């Protein structure tokens, strides 16, 4: 491929890369399978905020799916890192808007619920990615 073709391929691949942050193994595997079956490339799943932040140090996903509670910790540091990078995210959580009211960054994020049905998850990810401009890699 020429340089322009390579850049277009990288941009297209990045546009399909979705970070999954979920500490419950079977739920994480289900989220990963639903996204992969729909044609997305999945980064992770990460089961801790620390692991997710390490993945973000080395990768540039176009979107993320976050659980709110990761063991005894919240996903808030990951949400902040995503916000700084202008990477949109959706929550996959049983928490209501009222439960998240004290955390504005999480409260304003779309929440597809938990258990997470494939349809709402894929709709939310598709909406996020359709709103993400593809960066020029030059």
Short mmCIF file of C-alpha atoms in Angstrom, two decimals:
data_model
loop_
_atom_site.label_atom_id
_atom_site.label_comp_id
_atom_site.label_asym_id
_atom_site.label_seq_id
_atom_site.Cartn_x
_atom_site.Cartn_y
_atom_site.Cartn_z
CA UNK A 1 0.00 0.00 0.00
CA UNK A 2 1.08 3.56 -0.54
CA UNK A 3 1.32 6.01 2.34
CA UNK A 4 -2.21 7.33 1.88
CA UNK A 5 -3.67 3.82 1.78
CA UNK A 6 -1.79 2.88 4.94
CA UNK A 7 -3.08 5.99 6.71
CA UNK A 8 -6.65 5.27 5.64
CA UNK A 9 -6.36 1.67 6.87
CA UNK A 10 -5.00 2.80 10.26
CA UNK A 11 -7.77 5.40 10.59
CA UNK A 12 -10.46 2.84 9.71
CA UNK A 13 -9.04 0.30 12.17
CA UNK A 14 -8.89 2.91 14.93
CA UNK A 15 -12.51 3.87 14.23
CA UNK A 16 -13.52 0.31 15.14
CA UNK A 17 -11.43 -0.03 18.33
CA UNK A 18 -13.56 -0.15 21.49
CA UNK A 19 -12.11 -0.35 25.00
CA UNK A 20 -14.04 -2.61 27.39
CA UNK A 21 -13.61 -2.09 31.14
CA UNK A 22 -15.49 -4.69 33.20
CA UNK A 23 -14.33 -6.63 36.25
CA UNK A 24 -16.80 -9.53 36.07
CA UNK A 25 -15.20 -12.13 33.81
CA UNK A 26 -18.30 -13.59 32.16
CA UNK A 27 -19.86 -10.18 31.57
CA UNK A 28 -16.58 -8.92 30.11
CA UNK A 29 -16.40 -11.92 27.77
CA UNK A 30 -20.01 -11.36 26.72
CA UNK A 31 -19.40 -7.67 25.96
CA UNK A 32 -16.27 -8.59 24.02
CA UNK A 33 -18.12 -11.26 22.00
CA UNK A 34 -21.06 -8.98 21.15
CA UNK A 35 -18.73 -6.21 19.96
CA UNK A 36 -16.43 -8.58 18.04
CA UNK A 37 -19.39 -10.32 16.37
CA UNK A 38 -20.58 -6.89 15.22
CA UNK A 39 -17.20 -6.23 13.59
CA UNK A 40 -15.55 -4.08 16.25
CA UNK A 41 -11.99 -4.59 17.45
CA UNK A 42 -11.96 -4.88 21.23
CA UNK A 43 -9.24 -3.45 23.44
CA UNK A 44 -9.18 -5.37 26.71
CA UNK A 45 -11.28 -6.22 28.51
CA UNK A 46 -9.57 -4.52 31.43
CA UNK A 47 -10.75 -5.58 34.87
CA UNK A 48 -9.21 -2.69 36.84
CA UNK A 49 -8.85 1.04 36.34
CA UNK A 50 -5.07 0.61 36.45
CA UNK A 51 -5.16 -1.95 33.63
CA UNK A 52 -7.48 0.26 31.58
CA UNK A 53 -5.22 3.29 32.03
CA UNK A 54 -2.20 1.23 30.91
CA UNK A 55 -4.11 0.21 27.78
CA UNK A 56 -4.91 3.87 27.12
CA UNK A 57 -1.22 4.76 27.43
CA UNK A 58 -0.43 2.52 24.45
CA UNK A 59 -3.64 2.64 22.39
CA UNK A 60 -6.17 5.11 21.04
CA UNK A 61 -9.63 3.56 21.04
CA UNK A 62 -12.47 5.46 19.42
CA UNK A 63 -14.97 4.57 22.14
CA UNK A 64 -15.27 2.69 25.41
CA UNK A 65 -17.76 0.60 27.36
CA UNK A 66 -17.35 1.00 31.13
CA UNK A 67 -18.69 -0.74 34.20
CA UNK A 68 -19.04 1.69 37.11
CA UNK A 69 -17.70 -0.49 39.93
CA UNK A 70 -14.46 -2.37 39.42
CA UNK A 71 -14.13 -4.42 42.57
CA UNK A 72 -13.74 -1.94 45.41
CA UNK A 73 -12.98 0.99 43.08
CA UNK A 74 -14.89 3.19 40.68
CA UNK A 75 -14.14 3.56 36.99
CA UNK A 76 -14.00 7.35 37.41
CA UNK A 77 -10.22 7.70 36.72
CA UNK A 78 -10.73 5.91 33.40
CA UNK A 79 -13.70 8.12 32.55
CA UNK A 80 -11.57 11.20 33.25
CA UNK A 81 -8.72 9.90 31.07
CA UNK A 82 -11.19 9.21 28.26
CA UNK A 83 -12.73 12.67 28.62
CA UNK A 84 -9.30 14.34 28.44
CA UNK A 85 -8.61 12.38 25.25
CA UNK A 86 -12.10 13.19 23.93
CA UNK A 87 -12.94 9.51 23.61
CA UNK A 88 -16.67 8.92 24.10
CA UNK A 89 -17.86 6.22 26.46
CA UNK A 90 -21.03 4.46 27.46
CA UNK A 91 -21.74 2.82 30.79
CA UNK A 92 -22.88 -0.78 31.13
CA UNK A 93 -24.16 -0.55 34.69
CA UNK A 94 -27.15 -1.34 36.86
CA UNK A 95 -26.75 2.07 38.52
CA UNK A 96 -29.51 4.60 37.92
CA UNK A 97 -28.97 8.26 37.05
CA UNK A 98 -29.82 9.08 40.67
CA UNK A 99 -27.12 6.66 41.91
CA UNK A 100 -24.56 8.46 39.75
CA UNK A 101 -25.69 12.02 40.53
CA UNK A 102 -22.60 12.73 42.68
CA UNK A 103 -20.31 11.86 39.76
CA UNK A 104 -21.26 14.26 36.94
CA UNK A 105 -18.91 12.74 34.37
CA UNK A 106 -20.53 9.33 34.83
CA UNK A 107 -24.03 10.72 35.29
CA UNK A 108 -24.04 12.40 31.88
CA UNK A 109 -22.82 9.28 30.04
CA UNK A 110 -25.34 7.04 28.27
CA UNK A 111 -26.05 3.90 30.29
CA UNK A 112 -27.10 0.72 28.46
CA UNK A 113 -27.80 -1.06 31.74
CA UNK A 114 -26.78 -4.36 33.24
CA UNK A 115 -27.45 -7.01 32.26
CA UNK A 116 -26.57 -5.52 28.90
CA UNK A 117 -28.65 -6.50 25.89
CA UNK A 118 -26.74 -6.59 22.59
CA UNK A 119 -29.11 -4.24 20.74
CA UNK A 120 -28.83 -1.22 23.04
CA UNK A 121 -25.07 -1.76 23.43
CA UNK A 122 -24.45 -1.85 19.68
CA UNK A 123 -26.78 1.11 19.11
CA UNK A 124 -24.90 3.18 21.71
CA UNK A 125 -21.47 2.25 20.36
CA UNK A 126 -22.60 2.93 16.79
CA UNK A 127 -23.91 6.37 17.79
CA UNK A 128 -20.65 7.20 19.55
CA UNK A 129 -18.52 6.13 16.61
CA UNK A 130 -20.65 7.93 14.06
CA UNK A 131 -19.97 11.15 15.99
CA UNK A 132 -16.18 10.61 16.21
CA UNK A 133 -14.16 12.39 13.50
CA UNK A 134 -11.44 10.25 11.95
CA UNK A 135 -8.10 11.92 12.65
CA UNK A 136 -5.61 12.51 9.87
CA UNK A 137 -2.46 10.51 10.70
CA UNK A 138 -0.02 12.79 8.84
#
